[in-house]
PDB file of C-alpha atoms in Angstrom:
ATOM      1  CA  UNK A  18       8.241 -36.489 -39.453  1.00 96.00           C
ATOM      2  CA  UNK A  19       5.243 -35.021 -37.701  1.00 98.00           C
ATOM      3  CA  UNK A  20       6.574 -32.461 -35.212  1.00 98.00           C
ATOM      4  CA  UNK A  21       4.514 -30.728 -32.547  1.00 98.00           C
ATOM      5  CA  UNK A  22       6.032 -27.540 -31.149  1.00 98.00           C
ATOM      6  CA  UNK A  23       4.737 -26.169 -27.863  1.00 98.00           C
ATOM      7  CA  UNK A  24       5.106 -22.388 -27.843  1.00 96.00           C
ATOM      8  CA  UNK A  25       6.371 -21.953 -31.381  1.00 94.00           C
ATOM      9  CA  UNK A  26       5.242 -18.369 -31.982  1.00 91.00           C
ATOM     10  CA  UNK A  27       8.038 -16.669 -30.011  1.00 91.00           C
ATOM     11  CA  UNK A  28      11.743 -15.947 -30.365  1.00 93.00           C
ATOM     12  CA  UNK A  29      12.891 -19.467 -31.192  1.00 96.00           C
ATOM     13  CA  UNK A  30       9.827 -20.664 -33.081  1.00 95.00           C
ATOM     14  CA  UNK A  31       9.973 -17.714 -35.470  1.00 93.00           C
ATOM     15  CA  UNK A  32      13.140 -19.221 -36.911  1.00 96.00           C
ATOM     16  CA  UNK A  33      12.669 -22.895 -36.037  1.00 97.00           C
ATOM     17  CA  UNK A  34       9.347 -23.600 -37.723  1.00 96.00           C
ATOM     18  CA  UNK A  35      10.467 -22.377 -41.182  1.00 94.00           C
ATOM     19  CA  UNK A  36      13.625 -24.499 -40.823  1.00 96.00           C
ATOM     20  CA  UNK A  37      11.613 -27.622 -40.034  1.00 97.00           C
ATOM     21  CA  UNK A  38       9.052 -27.061 -42.797  1.00 96.00           C
ATOM     22  CA  UNK A  39      11.822 -26.442 -45.326  1.00 93.00           C
ATOM     23  CA  UNK A  40      13.415 -29.727 -44.245  1.00 96.00           C
ATOM     24  CA  UNK A  41      10.208 -31.534 -45.201  1.00 96.00           C
ATOM     25  CA  UNK A  42       8.641 -32.048 -41.771  1.00 97.00           C
ATOM     26  CA  UNK A  43       4.957 -31.653 -40.993  1.00 97.00           C
ATOM     27  CA  UNK A  44       4.717 -29.056 -38.226  1.00 97.00           C
ATOM     28  CA  UNK A  45       1.971 -28.295 -35.724  1.00 97.00           C
ATOM     29  CA  UNK A  46       2.317 -25.254 -33.472  1.00 97.00           C
ATOM     30  CA  UNK A  47       0.598 -25.120 -30.078  1.00 97.00           C
ATOM     31  CA  UNK A  48       0.164 -21.647 -28.602  1.00 94.00           C
ATOM     32  CA  UNK A  49      -2.342 -19.491 -26.784  1.00 89.00           C
ATOM     33  CA  UNK A  50      -3.038 -17.750 -30.086  1.00 79.00           C
ATOM     34  CA  UNK A  51      -2.088 -14.349 -28.693  1.00 67.00           C
ATOM     35  CA  UNK A  52       1.124 -13.664 -30.605  1.00 71.00           C
ATOM     36  CA  UNK A  53       2.501 -13.917 -34.111  1.00 71.00           C
ATOM     37  CA  UNK A  54       6.002 -14.821 -35.293  1.00 77.00           C
ATOM     38  CA  UNK A  55       8.462 -11.924 -35.486  1.00 72.00           C
ATOM     39  CA  UNK A  56       8.909 -12.363 -39.233  1.00 73.00           C
ATOM     40  CA  UNK A  57       6.215 -13.209 -41.769  1.00 71.00           C
ATOM     41  CA  UNK A  58       6.828 -16.108 -44.122  1.00 76.00           C
ATOM     42  CA  UNK A  59       4.774 -18.077 -46.610  1.00 80.00           C
ATOM     43  CA  UNK A  60       6.000 -21.176 -44.810  1.00 84.00           C
ATOM     44  CA  UNK A  61       3.627 -20.458 -41.919  1.00 84.00           C
ATOM     45  CA  UNK A  62       0.623 -20.952 -44.229  1.00 86.00           C
ATOM     46  CA  UNK A  63       1.331 -24.681 -44.164  1.00 88.00           C
ATOM     47  CA  UNK A  64       1.656 -24.933 -40.385  1.00 94.00           C
ATOM     48  CA  UNK A  65      -1.307 -26.220 -38.400  1.00 95.00           C
ATOM     49  CA  UNK A  66      -2.094 -23.862 -35.517  1.00 94.00           C
ATOM     50  CA  UNK A  67      -3.622 -25.320 -32.357  1.00 96.00           C
ATOM     51  CA  UNK A  68      -4.800 -22.941 -29.647  1.00 95.00           C
ATOM     52  CA  UNK A  69      -4.305 -24.309 -26.128  1.00 95.00           C
ATOM     53  CA  UNK A  70      -3.734 -22.615 -22.793  1.00 95.00           C
ATOM     54  CA  UNK A  71      -1.127 -24.839 -21.200  1.00 96.00           C
ATOM     55  CA  UNK A  72      -1.606 -23.714 -17.612  1.00 94.00           C
ATOM     56  CA  UNK A  73      -5.371 -24.153 -17.791  1.00 95.00           C
ATOM     57  CA  UNK A  74      -5.156 -27.557 -19.464  1.00 96.00           C
ATOM     58  CA  UNK A  75      -2.586 -28.724 -16.914  1.00 97.00           C
ATOM     59  CA  UNK A  76      -4.938 -27.908 -14.057  1.00 96.00           C
ATOM     60  CA  UNK A  77      -7.322 -30.552 -15.350  1.00 95.00           C
ATOM     61  CA  UNK A  78      -4.513 -32.929 -16.307  1.00 95.00           C
ATOM     62  CA  UNK A  79      -5.421 -32.716 -19.987  1.00 96.00           C
ATOM     63  CA  UNK A  80      -2.501 -30.923 -21.608  1.00 97.00           C
ATOM     64  CA  UNK A  81      -0.270 -33.919 -22.257  1.00 97.00           C
ATOM     65  CA  UNK A  82      -3.238 -35.932 -23.510  1.00 96.00           C
ATOM     66  CA  UNK A  83      -4.175 -33.193 -25.971  1.00 97.00           C
ATOM     67  CA  UNK A  84      -0.608 -33.066 -27.279  1.00 98.00           C
ATOM     68  CA  UNK A  85      -0.699 -36.835 -27.784  1.00 97.00           C
ATOM     69  CA  UNK A  86      -3.993 -36.541 -29.681  1.00 97.00           C
ATOM     70  CA  UNK A  87      -2.058 -34.675 -32.391  1.00 98.00           C
ATOM     71  CA  UNK A  88      -0.127 -37.927 -33.090  1.00 98.00           C
ATOM     72  CA  UNK A  89       3.400 -36.483 -33.003  1.00 98.00           C
ATOM     73  CA  UNK A  90       6.596 -38.302 -33.840  1.00 98.00           C
ATOM     74  CA  UNK A  91       8.587 -35.501 -32.193  1.00 98.00           C
ATOM     75  CA  UNK A  92       7.558 -32.998 -29.528  1.00 98.00           C
ATOM     76  CA  UNK A  93       9.577 -29.807 -29.002  1.00 98.00           C
ATOM     77  CA  UNK A  94       8.708 -28.066 -25.734  1.00 98.00           C
ATOM     78  CA  UNK A  95       9.834 -24.444 -25.715  1.00 98.00           C
ATOM     79  CA  UNK A  96       7.804 -23.260 -22.717  1.00 97.00           C
ATOM     80  CA  UNK A  97       8.174 -25.715 -19.853  1.00 98.00           C
ATOM     81  CA  UNK A  98       9.012 -23.844 -16.649  1.00 97.00           C
ATOM     82  CA  UNK A  99       8.263 -26.270 -13.823  1.00 98.00           C
ATOM     83  CA  UNK A 100       9.017 -29.856 -12.895  1.00 98.00           C
ATOM     84  CA  UNK A 101       5.300 -30.548 -12.512  1.00 97.00           C
ATOM     85  CA  UNK A 102       4.687 -29.481 -16.129  1.00 98.00           C
ATOM     86  CA  UNK A 103       7.526 -31.693 -17.343  1.00 98.00           C
ATOM     87  CA  UNK A 104       6.250 -34.710 -15.445  1.00 98.00           C
ATOM     88  CA  UNK A 105       2.716 -34.305 -16.741  1.00 97.00           C
ATOM     89  CA  UNK A 106       3.697 -34.208 -20.397  1.00 98.00           C
ATOM     90  CA  UNK A 107       6.289 -36.994 -20.087  1.00 98.00           C
ATOM     91  CA  UNK A 108       3.767 -39.294 -18.419  1.00 97.00           C
ATOM     92  CA  UNK A 109       1.375 -38.719 -21.324  1.00 97.00           C
ATOM     93  CA  UNK A 110       3.954 -39.201 -24.069  1.00 98.00           C
ATOM     94  CA  UNK A 111       6.136 -41.969 -22.638  1.00 97.00           C
ATOM     95  CA  UNK A 112       6.399 -44.914 -24.998  1.00 97.00           C
ATOM     96  CA  UNK A 113       4.425 -43.121 -27.721  1.00 98.00           C
ATOM     97  CA  UNK A 114       6.843 -40.715 -29.427  1.00 98.00           C
ATOM     98  CA  UNK A 115      10.273 -40.950 -31.034  1.00 98.00           C
ATOM     99  CA  UNK A 116      11.880 -37.802 -29.616  1.00 98.00           C
ATOM    100  CA  UNK A 117      11.190 -35.125 -26.995  1.00 98.00           C
ATOM    101  CA  UNK A 118      13.294 -31.946 -27.014  1.00 98.00           C
ATOM    102  CA  UNK A 119      13.080 -29.496 -24.129  1.00 98.00           C
ATOM    103  CA  UNK A 120      14.319 -25.904 -24.005  1.00 98.00           C
ATOM    104  CA  UNK A 121      16.390 -25.222 -20.895  1.00 98.00           C
ATOM    105  CA  UNK A 122      18.789 -22.379 -20.066  1.00 98.00           C
ATOM    106  CA  UNK A 123      22.474 -21.913 -19.326  1.00 98.00           C
ATOM    107  CA  UNK A 124      21.365 -20.595 -15.926  1.00 98.00           C
ATOM    108  CA  UNK A 125      21.028 -24.199 -14.749  1.00 98.00           C
ATOM    109  CA  UNK A 126      24.702 -23.898 -13.818  1.00 98.00           C
ATOM    110  CA  UNK A 127      24.385 -21.024 -11.357  1.00 97.00           C
ATOM    111  CA  UNK A 128      27.862 -19.755 -10.481  1.00 93.00           C
ATOM    112  CA  UNK A 129      30.600 -20.843 -12.876  1.00 91.00           C
ATOM    113  CA  UNK A 130      33.457 -22.831 -11.379  1.00 91.00           C
ATOM    114  CA  UNK A 131      35.708 -23.308 -14.397  1.00 95.00           C
ATOM    115  CA  UNK A 132      35.203 -21.528 -17.701  1.00 97.00           C
ATOM    116  CA  UNK A 133      34.192 -22.089 -20.344  1.00 98.00           C
ATOM    117  CA  UNK A 134      31.593 -24.201 -18.536  1.00 98.00           C
ATOM    118  CA  UNK A 135      30.917 -27.671 -19.958  1.00 98.00           C
ATOM    119  CA  UNK A 136      27.661 -29.564 -19.672  1.00 98.00           C
ATOM    120  CA  UNK A 137      29.071 -32.123 -17.246  1.00 97.00           C
ATOM    121  CA  UNK A 138      30.075 -29.641 -14.545  1.00 95.00           C
ATOM    122  CA  UNK A 139      28.195 -29.909 -11.254  1.00 93.00           C
ATOM    123  CA  UNK A 140      25.157 -27.659 -10.861  1.00 93.00           C
ATOM    124  CA  UNK A 141      24.650 -24.921  -8.276  1.00 95.00           C
ATOM    125  CA  UNK A 142      21.613 -23.048  -9.639  1.00 98.00           C
ATOM    126  CA  UNK A 143      20.050 -20.105  -7.847  1.00 97.00           C
ATOM    127  CA  UNK A 144      16.905 -18.074  -8.472  1.00 96.00           C
ATOM    128  CA  UNK A 145      13.539 -19.662  -9.255  1.00 97.00           C
ATOM    129  CA  UNK A 146      14.104 -19.796 -13.004  1.00 97.00           C
ATOM    130  CA  UNK A 147      17.485 -21.504 -12.878  1.00 97.00           C
ATOM    131  CA  UNK A 148      16.451 -23.892 -10.103  1.00 98.00           C
ATOM    132  CA  UNK A 149      13.269 -24.984 -11.884  1.00 98.00           C
ATOM    133  CA  UNK A 150      15.063 -25.475 -15.190  1.00 98.00           C
ATOM    134  CA  UNK A 151      17.789 -27.522 -13.479  1.00 98.00           C
ATOM    135  CA  UNK A 152      15.126 -29.745 -11.919  1.00 98.00           C
ATOM    136  CA  UNK A 153      13.494 -30.244 -15.321  1.00 98.00           C
ATOM    137  CA  UNK A 154      16.835 -31.104 -16.908  1.00 98.00           C
ATOM    138  CA  UNK A 155      17.707 -33.594 -14.172  1.00 98.00           C
ATOM    139  CA  UNK A 156      14.312 -35.283 -14.437  1.00 98.00           C
ATOM    140  CA  UNK A 157      14.371 -35.564 -18.244  1.00 98.00           C
ATOM    141  CA  UNK A 158      17.913 -36.915 -18.427  1.00 98.00           C
ATOM    142  CA  UNK A 159      17.183 -39.456 -15.717  1.00 98.00           C
ATOM    143  CA  UNK A 160      14.063 -40.573 -17.608  1.00 98.00           C
ATOM    144  CA  UNK A 161      16.155 -40.877 -20.762  1.00 98.00           C
ATOM    145  CA  UNK A 162      19.110 -42.723 -19.276  1.00 97.00           C
ATOM    146  CA  UNK A 163      17.233 -45.019 -16.899  1.00 97.00           C
ATOM    147  CA  UNK A 164      13.808 -45.488 -18.504  1.00 97.00           C
ATOM    148  CA  UNK A 165      14.527 -44.946 -22.182  1.00 97.00           C
ATOM    149  CA  UNK A 166      12.375 -41.857 -22.625  1.00 98.00           C
ATOM    150  CA  UNK A 167      13.821 -40.165 -25.755  1.00 98.00           C
ATOM    151  CA  UNK A 168      14.629 -36.768 -24.225  1.00 98.00           C
ATOM    152  CA  UNK A 169      17.137 -34.106 -25.223  1.00 98.00           C
ATOM    153  CA  UNK A 170      17.710 -30.809 -23.381  1.00 98.00           C
ATOM    154  CA  UNK A 171      19.090 -27.720 -25.127  1.00 98.00           C
ATOM    155  CA  UNK A 172      20.315 -24.753 -23.057  1.00 98.00           C
ATOM    156  CA  UNK A 173      20.275 -21.369 -24.858  1.00 98.00           C
ATOM    157  CA  UNK A 174      22.042 -18.272 -23.595  1.00 98.00           C
ATOM    158  CA  UNK A 175      20.680 -14.705 -23.786  1.00 98.00           C
ATOM    159  CA  UNK A 176      18.558 -14.914 -26.944  1.00 98.00           C
ATOM    160  CA  UNK A 177      18.713 -11.914 -29.277  1.00 97.00           C
ATOM    161  CA  UNK A 178      17.484 -11.007 -32.735  1.00 96.00           C
ATOM    162  CA  UNK A 179      15.407  -8.465 -34.622  1.00 95.00           C
ATOM    163  CA  UNK A 180      12.071  -7.916 -32.928  1.00 92.00           C
ATOM    164  CA  UNK A 181      13.038  -7.388 -29.319  1.00 92.00           C
ATOM    165  CA  UNK A 182      15.484  -5.520 -27.076  1.00 96.00           C
ATOM    166  CA  UNK A 183      18.777  -7.326 -26.427  1.00 98.00           C
ATOM    167  CA  UNK A 184      20.556  -7.601 -23.094  1.00 98.00           C
ATOM    168  CA  UNK A 185      22.756  -4.496 -23.063  1.00 98.00           C
ATOM    169  CA  UNK A 186      26.338  -3.855 -21.818  1.00 98.00           C
ATOM    170  CA  UNK A 187      25.050  -2.757 -18.406  1.00 98.00           C
ATOM    171  CA  UNK A 188      23.395  -6.141 -17.906  1.00 98.00           C
ATOM    172  CA  UNK A 189      19.756  -5.038 -18.265  1.00 98.00           C
ATOM    173  CA  UNK A 190      17.285  -4.272 -21.069  1.00 98.00           C
ATOM    174  CA  UNK A 191      16.982  -0.487 -21.274  1.00 98.00           C
ATOM    175  CA  UNK A 192      17.814   0.371 -24.921  1.00 97.00           C
ATOM    176  CA  UNK A 193      18.923   3.867 -23.895  1.00 97.00           C
ATOM    177  CA  UNK A 194      22.310   2.374 -23.007  1.00 98.00           C
ATOM    178  CA  UNK A 195      22.921   1.984 -26.751  1.00 97.00           C
ATOM    179  CA  UNK A 196      21.827   5.591 -27.330  1.00 96.00           C
ATOM    180  CA  UNK A 197      24.389   6.786 -24.783  1.00 97.00           C
ATOM    181  CA  UNK A 198      27.153   4.735 -26.371  1.00 97.00           C
ATOM    182  CA  UNK A 199      26.255   6.036 -29.836  1.00 96.00           C
ATOM    183  CA  UNK A 200      26.358   9.643 -28.614  1.00 94.00           C
ATOM    184  CA  UNK A 201      29.485   9.175 -26.467  1.00 96.00           C
ATOM    185  CA  UNK A 202      27.570   9.936 -23.311  1.00 97.00           C
ATOM    186  CA  UNK A 203      28.880   8.404 -20.114  1.00 98.00           C
ATOM    187  CA  UNK A 204      27.781   4.848 -19.370  1.00 98.00           C
ATOM    188  CA  UNK A 205      28.407   3.576 -15.867  1.00 98.00           C
ATOM    189  CA  UNK A 206      29.082  -0.133 -15.387  1.00 98.00           C
ATOM    190  CA  UNK A 207      29.044  -2.142 -12.149  1.00 98.00           C
ATOM    191  CA  UNK A 208      32.350  -3.060 -10.521  1.00 98.00           C
ATOM    192  CA  UNK A 209      35.107  -3.172 -13.170  1.00 98.00           C
ATOM    193  CA  UNK A 210      32.835  -4.254 -16.032  1.00 98.00           C
ATOM    194  CA  UNK A 211      34.527  -7.648 -16.197  1.00 98.00           C
ATOM    195  CA  UNK A 212      31.539  -9.881 -15.508  1.00 98.00           C
ATOM    196  CA  UNK A 213      30.350 -11.822 -18.553  1.00 98.00           C
ATOM    197  CA  UNK A 214      27.195 -12.314 -20.617  1.00 98.00           C
ATOM    198  CA  UNK A 215      26.687 -14.945 -23.290  1.00 98.00           C
ATOM    199  CA  UNK A 216      24.304 -14.129 -26.130  1.00 98.00           C
ATOM    200  CA  UNK A 217      22.970 -16.281 -28.942  1.00 98.00           C
ATOM    201  CA  UNK A 218      20.985 -15.349 -32.027  1.00 98.00           C
ATOM    202  CA  UNK A 219      17.493 -16.875 -32.120  1.00 98.00           C
ATOM    203  CA  UNK A 220      18.248 -18.390 -35.526  1.00 97.00           C
ATOM    204  CA  UNK A 221      21.252 -20.219 -34.083  1.00 98.00           C
ATOM    205  CA  UNK A 222      19.045 -21.582 -31.302  1.00 98.00           C
ATOM    206  CA  UNK A 223      16.606 -22.723 -33.976  1.00 98.00           C
ATOM    207  CA  UNK A 224      19.501 -24.356 -35.826  1.00 98.00           C
ATOM    208  CA  UNK A 225      20.370 -26.367 -32.727  1.00 98.00           C
ATOM    209  CA  UNK A 226      16.832 -27.709 -32.348  1.00 98.00           C
ATOM    210  CA  UNK A 227      16.720 -28.675 -36.023  1.00 98.00           C
ATOM    211  CA  UNK A 228      20.124 -30.359 -35.647  1.00 98.00           C
ATOM    212  CA  UNK A 229      18.879 -32.279 -32.600  1.00 98.00           C
ATOM    213  CA  UNK A 230      15.951 -33.586 -34.664  1.00 98.00           C
ATOM    214  CA  UNK A 231      18.283 -34.525 -37.500  1.00 98.00           C
ATOM    215  CA  UNK A 232      20.849 -36.173 -35.198  1.00 98.00           C
ATOM    216  CA  UNK A 233      18.371 -37.793 -32.834  1.00 96.00           C
ATOM    217  CA  UNK A 234      20.523 -40.852 -32.223  1.00 96.00           C
ATOM    218  CA  UNK A 235      23.357 -38.677 -30.882  1.00 98.00           C
ATOM    219  CA  UNK A 236      21.159 -36.235 -28.980  1.00 98.00           C
ATOM    220  CA  UNK A 237      18.802 -38.492 -27.001  1.00 98.00           C
ATOM    221  CA  UNK A 238      19.789 -38.617 -23.339  1.00 98.00           C
ATOM    222  CA  UNK A 239      22.099 -35.616 -23.717  1.00 98.00           C
ATOM    223  CA  UNK A 240      22.155 -31.925 -22.829  1.00 98.00           C
ATOM    224  CA  UNK A 241      23.790 -29.190 -24.894  1.00 98.00           C
ATOM    225  CA  UNK A 242      24.745 -25.535 -24.526  1.00 98.00           C
ATOM    226  CA  UNK A 243      23.397 -23.385 -27.341  1.00 98.00           C
ATOM    227  CA  UNK A 244      25.280 -20.086 -27.338  1.00 98.00           C
ATOM    228  CA  UNK A 245      27.571 -18.026 -29.544  1.00 98.00           C
ATOM    229  CA  UNK A 246      31.218 -19.102 -29.849  1.00 98.00           C
ATOM    230  CA  UNK A 247      32.333 -16.729 -27.056  1.00 98.00           C
ATOM    231  CA  UNK A 248      30.980 -14.757 -24.108  1.00 98.00           C
ATOM    232  CA  UNK A 249      31.514 -11.003 -23.662  1.00 98.00           C
ATOM    233  CA  UNK A 250      32.685  -8.941 -20.721  1.00 98.00           C
ATOM    234  CA  UNK A 251      30.420  -5.972 -20.027  1.00 98.00           C
ATOM    235  CA  UNK A 252      33.311  -3.590 -20.672  1.00 98.00           C
ATOM    236  CA  UNK A 253      34.347  -5.239 -23.940  1.00 98.00           C
ATOM    237  CA  UNK A 254      30.726  -5.327 -25.064  1.00 98.00           C
ATOM    238  CA  UNK A 255      30.296  -1.598 -24.352  1.00 98.00           C
ATOM    239  CA  UNK A 256      33.499  -0.696 -26.173  1.00 98.00           C
ATOM    240  CA  UNK A 257      32.552  -2.668 -29.273  1.00 98.00           C
ATOM    241  CA  UNK A 258      28.976  -1.355 -29.303  1.00 98.00           C
ATOM    242  CA  UNK A 259      30.261   2.235 -29.188  1.00 98.00           C
ATOM    243  CA  UNK A 260      32.549   1.495 -32.144  1.00 98.00           C
ATOM    244  CA  UNK A 261      29.495   0.607 -34.282  1.00 97.00           C
ATOM    245  CA  UNK A 262      28.698   4.320 -34.221  1.00 96.00           C
ATOM    246  CA  UNK A 263      32.266   5.511 -34.749  1.00 96.00           C
ATOM    247  CA  UNK A 264      32.709   6.326 -31.063  1.00 97.00           C
ATOM    248  CA  UNK A 265      35.005   5.308 -28.259  1.00 98.00           C
ATOM    249  CA  UNK A 266      33.094   4.265 -25.156  1.00 98.00           C
ATOM    250  CA  UNK A 267      32.885   6.851 -22.381  1.00 98.00           C
ATOM    251  CA  UNK A 268      32.781   4.467 -19.413  1.00 98.00           C
ATOM    252  CA  UNK A 269      32.718   4.907 -15.675  1.00 98.00           C
ATOM    253  CA  UNK A 270      32.653   2.269 -12.930  1.00 98.00           C
ATOM    254  CA  UNK A 271      31.114   2.047  -9.488  1.00 98.00           C
ATOM    255  CA  UNK A 272      31.033  -0.708  -6.843  1.00 98.00           C
ATOM    256  CA  UNK A 273      27.824  -2.718  -7.014  1.00 98.00           C
ATOM    257  CA  UNK A 274      26.191  -1.188  -3.923  1.00 98.00           C
ATOM    258  CA  UNK A 275      26.690   2.285  -5.369  1.00 98.00           C
ATOM    259  CA  UNK A 276      25.969   1.385  -8.977  1.00 98.00           C
ATOM    260  CA  UNK A 277      22.572  -0.186  -8.211  1.00 98.00           C
ATOM    261  CA  UNK A 278      21.342   3.183  -6.914  1.00 98.00           C
ATOM    262  CA  UNK A 279      22.002   4.822 -10.298  1.00 97.00           C
ATOM    263  CA  UNK A 280      19.334   2.804 -12.161  1.00 98.00           C
ATOM    264  CA  UNK A 281      15.704   1.779 -11.744  1.00 97.00           C
ATOM    265  CA  UNK A 282      15.046  -1.129  -9.389  1.00 98.00           C
ATOM    266  CA  UNK A 283      13.967  -3.474 -12.188  1.00 98.00           C
ATOM    267  CA  UNK A 284      17.182  -2.682 -14.076  1.00 98.00           C
ATOM    268  CA  UNK A 285      19.305  -3.306 -10.991  1.00 98.00           C
ATOM    269  CA  UNK A 286      17.551  -6.640 -10.436  1.00 98.00           C
ATOM    270  CA  UNK A 287      18.157  -7.701 -14.044  1.00 98.00           C
ATOM    271  CA  UNK A 288      21.806  -6.704 -13.870  1.00 98.00           C
ATOM    272  CA  UNK A 289      22.310  -8.555 -10.606  1.00 98.00           C
ATOM    273  CA  UNK A 290      20.890 -11.751 -12.119  1.00 97.00           C
ATOM    274  CA  UNK A 291      23.217 -11.497 -15.094  1.00 98.00           C
ATOM    275  CA  UNK A 292      26.447 -10.547 -13.345  1.00 98.00           C
ATOM    276  CA  UNK A 293      25.855 -13.015 -10.509  1.00 97.00           C
ATOM    277  CA  UNK A 294      25.652 -15.788 -13.097  1.00 98.00           C
ATOM    278  CA  UNK A 295      28.322 -14.351 -15.450  1.00 98.00           C
ATOM    279  CA  UNK A 296      27.858 -17.242 -17.894  1.00 98.00           C
ATOM    280  CA  UNK A 297      30.640 -18.384 -20.173  1.00 98.00           C
ATOM    281  CA  UNK A 298      29.708 -21.692 -21.800  1.00 98.00           C
ATOM    282  CA  UNK A 299      31.397 -24.158 -24.114  1.00 98.00           C
ATOM    283  CA  UNK A 300      29.666 -25.344 -27.297  1.00 98.00           C
ATOM    284  CA  UNK A 301      32.187 -28.088 -28.105  1.00 98.00           C
ATOM    285  CA  UNK A 302      29.749 -30.875 -27.250  1.00 98.00           C
ATOM    286  CA  UNK A 303      27.022 -29.468 -29.510  1.00 98.00           C
ATOM    287  CA  UNK A 304      29.538 -28.960 -32.319  1.00 98.00           C
ATOM    288  CA  UNK A 305      30.807 -32.521 -31.964  1.00 98.00           C
ATOM    289  CA  UNK A 306      27.541 -34.434 -31.595  1.00 98.00           C
ATOM    290  CA  UNK A 307      25.009 -32.203 -33.370  1.00 98.00           C
ATOM    291  CA  UNK A 308      27.231 -30.411 -35.887  1.00 98.00           C
ATOM    292  CA  UNK A 309      26.008 -27.152 -34.358  1.00 98.00           C
ATOM    293  CA  UNK A 310      27.710 -24.273 -36.174  1.00 98.00           C
ATOM    294  CA  UNK A 311      26.466 -20.868 -34.998  1.00 98.00           C
ATOM    295  CA  UNK A 312      26.402 -18.245 -37.742  1.00 98.00           C
ATOM    296  CA  UNK A 313      26.601 -15.296 -35.358  1.00 98.00           C
ATOM    297  CA  UNK A 314      29.117 -14.149 -32.791  1.00 98.00           C
ATOM    298  CA  UNK A 315      27.629 -12.455 -29.732  1.00 98.00           C
ATOM    299  CA  UNK A 316      28.453  -9.022 -31.152  1.00 98.00           C
ATOM    300  CA  UNK A 317      27.057  -9.803 -34.596  1.00 98.00           C
ATOM    301  CA  UNK A 318      23.807 -11.043 -33.071  1.00 98.00           C
ATOM    302  CA  UNK A 319      23.399  -8.003 -30.838  1.00 98.00           C
ATOM    303  CA  UNK A 320      24.324  -5.575 -33.612  1.00 98.00           C
ATOM    304  CA  UNK A 321      21.565  -6.965 -35.818  1.00 97.00           C
ATOM    305  CA  UNK A 322      19.096  -6.429 -32.961  1.00 97.00           C
ATOM    306  CA  UNK A 323      20.296  -2.869 -32.343  1.00 97.00           C
ATOM    307  CA  UNK A 324      20.068  -1.963 -36.031  1.00 97.00           C
ATOM    308  CA  UNK A 325      16.469  -3.175 -35.957  1.00 96.00           C
ATOM    309  CA  UNK A 326      15.801  -0.971 -32.911  1.00 96.00           C
ATOM    310  CA  UNK A 327      17.245   2.010 -34.784  1.00 96.00           C
ATOM    311  CA  UNK A 328      15.074   1.300 -37.826  1.00 95.00           C
ATOM    312  CA  UNK A 329      12.031   1.100 -35.555  1.00 93.00           C
ATOM    313  CA  UNK A 330      12.856   4.400 -33.888  1.00 93.00           C
ATOM    314  CA  UNK A 331      13.338   2.788 -30.470  1.00 90.00           C
ATOM    315  CA  UNK A 332      17.012   3.758 -30.422  1.00 89.00           C
ATOM    316  CA  UNK A 333      17.444   7.316 -31.704  1.00 87.00           C
ATOM    317  CA  UNK A 334      20.919   8.469 -32.672  1.00 85.00           C
ATOM    318  CA  UNK A 335      21.738  12.203 -32.752  1.00 77.00           C
TER     319      UNK A 335
END
């Protein structure tokens, strides 16, 4: 099939596009042309690259029309962040494509009520990102179930992989937390360190998109969590990460209002977002309907990322 990917040069696309090309699909990647995939591959030589600035094209109402001009059978949208963007592209593609797959987020749930969270639990999103993604999901599934628009929504967790800094055991993105754990320096965690995070390797996210294409009849009109088999507590994550370096974790704990004063404001904000959500999501639906089989546990995915950081000199171990 002829597959157009919007935003295919980032975390997910780096792994997804080679999967799709290897499966025999013709792939066209739409991007701003400002970034390259995290890993080079000969496969990319056969991918048509189209440079478009989505936000600028949407202002003139042309983005969806320009996607349609590429004559896709399938459109995979990895970078839709507002309901207005979703509506514009759906209105252009409705009745003219076989499948539309949108990238959401597990943050559409907001606070968890019962864990592991399933896709059919009621939503209570908070924060602009989660609220907007929940609105997009609701719109696309309604279009699918009431109007027959062939939409699928996939919800990744905290994406990790070689090439970027993973969410760390303190709930933010400062790689020095891993340095401290490796050197048995004290790491302070908020509260009792029992809030949860739910990672997923970028290649497993890519697998889920490829599986949705392959199992289109089971995926249209449905939403799926795309995460590792199990979430991590911050404390458990820290203890396991320290063990990678032959150390036991030297942990301390402070109540949130005290802990937030021990880090930079941007780190405190990131941690608050993650511990307030404390995601813990089920993948049973994706396993059943898409045959989604993640290769990586959360810890395996993060460890691969950290080893890459060490090799790059970002994380320096004494």
